XYZ file of N, CA and C in Angstrom:
447
model
N 103.819 91.289 94.849
C 103.522 91.830 93.472
C 102.175 91.167 92.877
N 101.387 92.179 92.605
C 100.142 91.620 92.020
C 100.409 91.283 90.611
N 99.603 90.354 90.163
C 99.745 89.976 88.687
C 98.899 90.840 87.815
N 99.381 91.775 87.153
C 98.786 92.918 86.533
C 99.192 92.833 85.008
N 98.178 93.129 84.091
C 98.614 93.197 82.780
C 99.517 94.511 82.621
N 100.277 94.498 81.534
C 101.356 95.611 81.334
C 100.622 96.942 81.393
N 99.533 97.139 80.849
C 98.886 98.519 80.811
C 98.671 99.060 82.191
N 98.329 98.133 83.189
C 97.871 98.579 84.490
C 99.067 98.617 85.473
N 100.190 98.132 84.939
C 101.417 98.115 85.786
C 101.877 99.463 85.879
N 102.559 99.964 87.033
C 103.087 101.274 87.005
C 104.173 101.457 86.018
N 104.435 102.801 85.571
C 105.412 103.095 84.774
C 106.804 102.644 85.286
N 107.523 102.013 84.376
C 108.891 101.309 84.765
C 109.914 102.352 84.955
N 109.880 103.559 84.220
C 110.680 104.576 84.332
C 109.916 105.870 84.624
N 110.523 106.815 85.234
C 109.694 108.164 85.355
C 109.415 108.760 84.099
N 108.050 108.799 83.849
C 107.638 109.484 82.484
C 107.806 110.991 82.584
N 107.674 111.627 81.351
C 107.577 113.107 81.286
C 106.250 113.483 81.934
N 106.287 114.575 82.788
C 105.161 114.933 83.503
C 105.279 116.453 83.813
N 104.186 117.177 83.906
C 104.227 118.546 84.438
C 103.136 118.543 85.601
N 103.679 118.863 86.800
C 102.792 119.103 87.936
C 103.091 120.568 88.307
N 102.395 121.011 89.339
C 102.478 122.390 89.718
C 102.723 122.478 91.227
N 103.673 123.291 91.616
C 103.958 123.348 93.133
C 102.705 124.116 93.725
N 102.127 123.335 94.820
C 100.916 123.806 95.369
C 100.880 125.271 95.854
N 101.985 125.663 96.578
C 102.055 127.024 97.125
C 102.244 128.094 96.064
N 103.271 127.792 95.024
C 103.492 128.977 94.176
C 102.882 128.831 92.807
N 102.387 127.589 92.489
C 101.842 127.423 91.127
C 102.880 127.233 90.003
N 104.073 127.254 90.468
C 105.272 127.060 89.422
C 105.303 125.630 89.014
N 105.386 125.441 87.642
C 105.450 124.232 86.994
C 106.639 123.408 87.628
N 106.431 122.092 87.722
C 107.484 121.214 88.228
C 107.426 119.936 87.286
N 108.525 119.801 86.527
C 108.482 118.621 85.546
C 109.554 117.569 85.919
N 109.530 116.501 85.186
C 110.507 115.355 85.342
C 112.004 116.021 85.306
N 112.163 116.953 84.525
C 113.491 117.522 84.344
C 114.040 118.295 85.556
N 112.994 118.562 86.525
C 113.329 119.308 87.721
C 113.788 118.418 88.944
N 113.659 117.197 88.841
C 113.935 116.205 89.867
C 115.473 116.141 89.983
N 115.888 116.444 91.245
C 117.382 116.391 91.449
C 117.944 114.936 91.089
N 119.059 114.880 90.362
C 119.618 113.654 89.905
C 120.394 112.910 91.102
N 120.659 111.692 90.845
C 121.501 110.944 91.672
C 120.911 110.453 93.025
N 119.630 110.592 93.139
C 118.904 110.123 94.393
C 117.757 109.320 94.017
N 117.215 108.654 95.074
C 115.991 107.842 94.865
C 114.934 108.926 94.889
N 113.851 108.658 94.137
C 112.625 109.506 94.037
C 111.416 108.747 94.384
N 110.655 109.388 95.310
C 109.351 108.702 95.617
C 108.213 109.624 95.287
N 107.212 109.129 94.675
C 105.994 109.833 94.297
C 104.877 109.201 95.256
N 104.110 110.074 95.979
C 103.047 109.616 96.863
C 101.828 110.344 96.225
N 100.925 109.462 95.559
C 99.655 109.934 95.122
C 98.784 109.908 96.223
N 98.094 111.065 96.578
C 97.321 111.072 97.858
C 96.095 111.978 97.683
N 95.235 111.866 98.629
C 94.126 112.773 98.638
C 94.099 113.418 100.064
N 94.096 114.771 100.095
C 94.374 115.420 101.406
C 93.318 115.038 102.552
N 92.194 114.494 102.082
C 91.185 114.157 103.040
C 91.204 112.654 103.519
N 92.131 111.929 102.940
C 92.182 110.482 103.317
C 92.991 110.300 104.538
N 92.471 109.618 105.480
C 93.189 109.388 106.795
C 94.334 108.545 106.645
N 94.405 107.653 105.729
C 95.690 106.829 105.596
C 96.765 107.763 105.155
N 96.428 108.640 104.133
C 97.437 109.637 103.509
C 97.924 110.509 104.719
N 96.972 110.891 105.612
C 97.392 111.859 106.669
C 98.383 111.116 107.650
N 98.033 109.763 107.942
C 98.897 109.038 108.786
C 100.275 108.860 108.262
N 100.361 108.508 106.930
C 101.635 108.355 106.263
C 102.536 109.646 106.396
N 101.856 110.795 106.066
C 102.588 112.006 106.102
C 103.043 112.297 107.571
N 102.280 111.971 108.520
C 102.823 112.143 109.925
C 103.975 111.351 110.234
N 103.920 109.969 109.864
C 104.913 109.066 110.088
C 106.175 109.446 109.402
N 106.099 109.866 108.057
C 107.262 110.324 107.468
C 107.955 111.479 108.027
N 107.064 112.461 108.481
C 107.576 113.635 109.183
C 108.420 113.192 110.368
N 108.021 112.340 111.182
C 108.614 111.917 112.375
C 109.983 111.240 112.034
N 110.107 110.588 110.845
C 111.274 109.969 110.393
C 112.166 110.716 109.413
N 111.990 111.987 109.372
C 112.584 112.860 108.300
C 114.059 112.616 108.230
N 114.691 112.504 109.336
C 116.103 112.279 109.505
C 116.588 111.122 108.544
N 115.859 110.163 108.407
C 116.260 108.963 107.666
C 115.941 109.194 106.156
N 115.148 110.227 105.807
C 114.685 110.382 104.497
C 115.113 111.624 103.852
N 116.205 112.281 104.395
C 116.647 113.603 103.836
C 117.404 113.414 102.505
N 117.834 112.233 102.127
C 118.514 111.989 100.936
C 117.663 111.419 99.759
N 116.318 111.418 100.020
C 115.389 110.987 99.070
C 114.436 112.036 98.529
N 114.237 112.170 97.293
C 113.241 113.042 96.756
C 111.946 112.523 97.077
N 111.094 113.366 97.765
C 109.754 112.888 98.125
C 108.677 113.843 97.572
N 107.848 113.450 96.694
C 106.874 114.223 96.027
C 105.414 113.765 96.483
N 104.612 114.536 97.097
C 103.264 114.280 97.310
C 102.514 114.802 96.196
N 101.742 114.047 95.478
C 100.998 114.517 94.281
C 99.545 114.219 94.466
N 98.798 115.334 94.098
C 97.230 115.092 94.251
C 96.571 115.924 93.098
N 95.531 115.331 92.609
C 94.632 115.989 91.643
C 93.499 116.988 92.367
N 93.614 117.027 93.597
C 92.674 117.717 94.402
C 93.043 119.255 94.157
N 92.085 120.210 94.365
C 92.248 121.623 94.280
C 93.385 121.917 95.191
N 94.246 122.825 94.756
C 95.396 123.200 95.558
C 94.967 123.898 96.938
N 93.826 124.543 96.946
C 93.321 125.059 98.215
C 93.180 123.971 99.232
N 92.771 122.796 98.866
C 92.614 121.687 99.756
C 93.889 121.085 100.213
N 94.910 121.182 99.367
C 96.196 120.649 99.485
C 97.117 121.561 100.441
N 96.821 122.823 100.355
C 97.752 123.912 100.824
C 98.297 123.582 102.252
N 97.443 123.243 103.214
C 97.863 123.048 104.533
C 98.122 121.525 104.887
N 98.127 120.731 103.874
C 98.209 119.241 104.155
C 99.508 118.980 104.978
N 100.655 119.423 104.576
C 101.844 119.083 105.309
C 101.888 119.826 106.632
N 101.545 121.056 106.612
C 101.490 121.807 107.803
C 100.645 121.217 108.961
N 99.564 120.502 108.442
C 98.513 119.916 109.465
C 99.118 118.485 109.910
N 99.610 117.727 108.967
C 99.802 116.331 109.162
C 101.366 115.872 109.189
N 102.185 116.554 108.374
C 103.604 116.192 108.356
C 104.501 117.428 108.562
N 104.214 118.181 109.657
C 104.897 119.474 109.704
C 106.470 119.513 109.704
N 106.986 118.320 110.059
C 108.427 118.254 109.936
C 108.923 118.240 108.528
N 108.050 118.028 107.525
C 108.480 117.964 106.047
C 108.270 119.338 105.430
N 107.742 120.348 106.122
C 107.489 121.528 105.521
C 108.745 122.294 105.279
N 108.913 122.794 104.112
C 110.129 123.608 103.804
C 111.447 122.876 103.497
N 111.325 121.489 103.534
C 112.485 120.757 103.311
C 112.787 120.777 101.795
N 114.088 120.774 101.513
C 114.469 120.972 100.053
C 114.074 119.656 99.293
N 114.057 118.588 99.828
C 113.726 117.281 99.038
C 112.294 116.904 99.145
N 111.375 117.723 99.638
C 109.985 117.413 99.835
C 109.107 118.506 99.088
N 108.198 118.122 98.302
C 107.308 119.030 97.682
C 105.827 118.377 97.604
N 104.872 119.357 97.660
C 103.485 118.930 97.408
C 103.127 119.561 96.008
N 102.646 118.658 95.209
C 102.435 119.020 93.832
C 101.003 118.786 93.361
N 100.379 119.714 92.588
C 99.116 119.701 92.031
C 99.119 119.051 90.665
N 98.499 117.968 90.545
C 98.407 117.373 89.196
C 97.149 117.793 88.294
N 97.236 118.952 87.836
C 96.178 119.712 87.226
C 95.637 118.936 85.975
N 96.469 118.327 85.342
C 96.116 117.727 84.059
C 95.931 116.183 84.121
N 95.976 115.685 85.295
C 95.757 114.274 85.463
C 96.971 113.416 84.861
N 98.035 114.036 84.726
C 99.214 113.327 84.278
C 99.557 112.021 84.956
N 99.380 112.044 86.369
C 99.802 110.836 87.027
C 98.972 109.517 86.558
N 97.706 109.798 86.613
C 96.907 108.533 86.363
C 97.012 108.248 84.842
N 97.349 109.128 84.004
C 97.534 108.852 82.594
C 98.871 108.249 82.234
N 99.995 108.744 82.936
C 101.315 108.202 82.559
C 102.018 107.463 83.567
N 101.639 107.447 84.878
C 102.224 106.601 85.814
C 101.484 105.417 86.141
N 100.320 105.506 86.618
C 99.484 104.465 87.201
C 98.226 104.883 87.665
N 97.168 104.060 87.627
C 95.960 104.309 88.368
C 95.857 103.314 89.568
N 96.062 103.871 90.836
C 96.064 103.081 91.916
C 94.612 102.674 92.338
N 94.599 101.565 93.197
C 93.278 101.226 93.787
C 93.007 101.865 94.962
N 93.981 102.342 95.811
C 93.847 102.931 97.000
C 94.806 104.003 97.228
N 94.558 104.978 97.984
C 95.477 106.033 98.560
C 95.985 105.619 99.906
N 97.137 106.051 100.272
C 98.169 106.706 99.434
C 98.825 105.589 98.592
N 99.106 105.999 97.342
C 99.888 105.143 96.467
C 101.296 105.539 96.370
N 102.334 104.674 96.764
C 103.722 104.964 96.717
C 104.365 104.359 95.599
N 105.232 105.246 94.980
C 106.031 104.676 93.801
C 107.471 105.076 94.022
N 108.275 104.173 94.120
C 109.741 104.368 94.513
C 110.625 104.078 93.307
N 111.236 105.175 92.824
C 112.175 105.083 91.652
C 113.618 105.211 92.188
N 114.551 104.427 91.480
C 115.984 104.433 91.869
C 116.631 105.747 91.243
N 117.852 105.896 91.582
C 118.623 107.124 91.007
C 118.637 106.916 89.552
N 118.507 105.707 89.035
C 118.536 105.448 87.634
C 117.183 105.688 86.937
N 116.214 106.215 87.751
C 114.890 106.617 87.436
C 114.011 105.449 87.015
N 114.492 104.229 87.432
C 113.705 102.941 87.172
C 112.944 102.546 88.422
N 111.685 102.106 88.157
C 110.806 101.653 89.209
C 111.418 100.624 90.033
N 111.548 100.734 91.345
C 111.966 99.696 92.357
C 110.845 98.978 93.003
N 109.860 99.794 93.374
C 108.727 99.170 94.056
C 107.528 100.118 94.128
N 106.375 99.563 94.194
C 105.162 100.480 94.490
C 104.165 99.734 95.274
N 103.261 100.331 95.853
C 102.132 99.719 96.569
C 101.031 100.773 96.806
N 99.830 100.278 96.863
C 98.583 101.120 97.211
C 98.234 100.883 98.646
N 97.775 102.016 99.214
C 97.157 101.917 100.585
C 98.190 102.010 101.674
N 97.650 101.727 102.883
C 98.533 101.896 104.104
C 99.638 100.777 104.186
N 100.766 101.232 104.734
C 101.697 100.180 105.044
C 102.615 100.636 106.195
N 103.116 99.777 106.891
C 103.829 100.016 108.172
C 105.075 101.007 107.856
N 105.238 102.083 108.764
C 106.327 103.059 108.452
C 107.609 102.372 108.347
N 107.923 101.300 109.044
C 109.380 100.782 109.001
C 109.511 100.150 107.637
N 108.530 99.497 107.036
C 108.508 99.008 105.687
C 108.690 100.188 104.663
N 107.957 101.277 104.898
C 107.999 102.308 103.887
C 109.446 102.819 103.816
N 109.992 103.147 105.107
C 111.390 103.703 105.145
C 112.380 102.802 104.461
N 112.168 101.444 104.675
C 113.077 100.513 104.031
C 112.970 100.654 102.524
N 111.734 100.772 102.025
C 111.591 100.807 100.626
C 112.183 102.088 100.013
N 112.017 103.188 100.730
C 112.536 104.528 100.316
C 113.991 104.648 100.372
N 114.716 103.790 101.280
C 116.109 104.071 101.502
C 116.993 102.906 100.937
N 116.521 101.759 100.823
C 117.399 100.600 100.496
C 117.592 100.488 98.926
């Protein structure tokens, strides 16, 4: 845990937000998160190689992650995000608990956190409270542990 002032620490509970589903443009808000599960937000950039590696590793381990809400969130143009999972995490495509979301209004950096590196992972419990977060690359076994324990 880095020693950060309160303002720069990640949101301790999931804040109100509106993102947009990349494929359909349909709004997706905090009220749309399925209840009773852990929820992970991955702030990413489609061109970042670390983000691509993480998506690939998550895809290969999908069986362990099917009970976790996983949201890939990016401020990049939806056209740049549209094929991200198909290209790098194809096992995640079309899964009911996985979505790629466009952060059109920069809600994430205004309400959740401004990370130093991508991918930035934020793991919230079923109680919507922050359990852990980290910036940048991390070993997939540690990622799965954080997502599922």
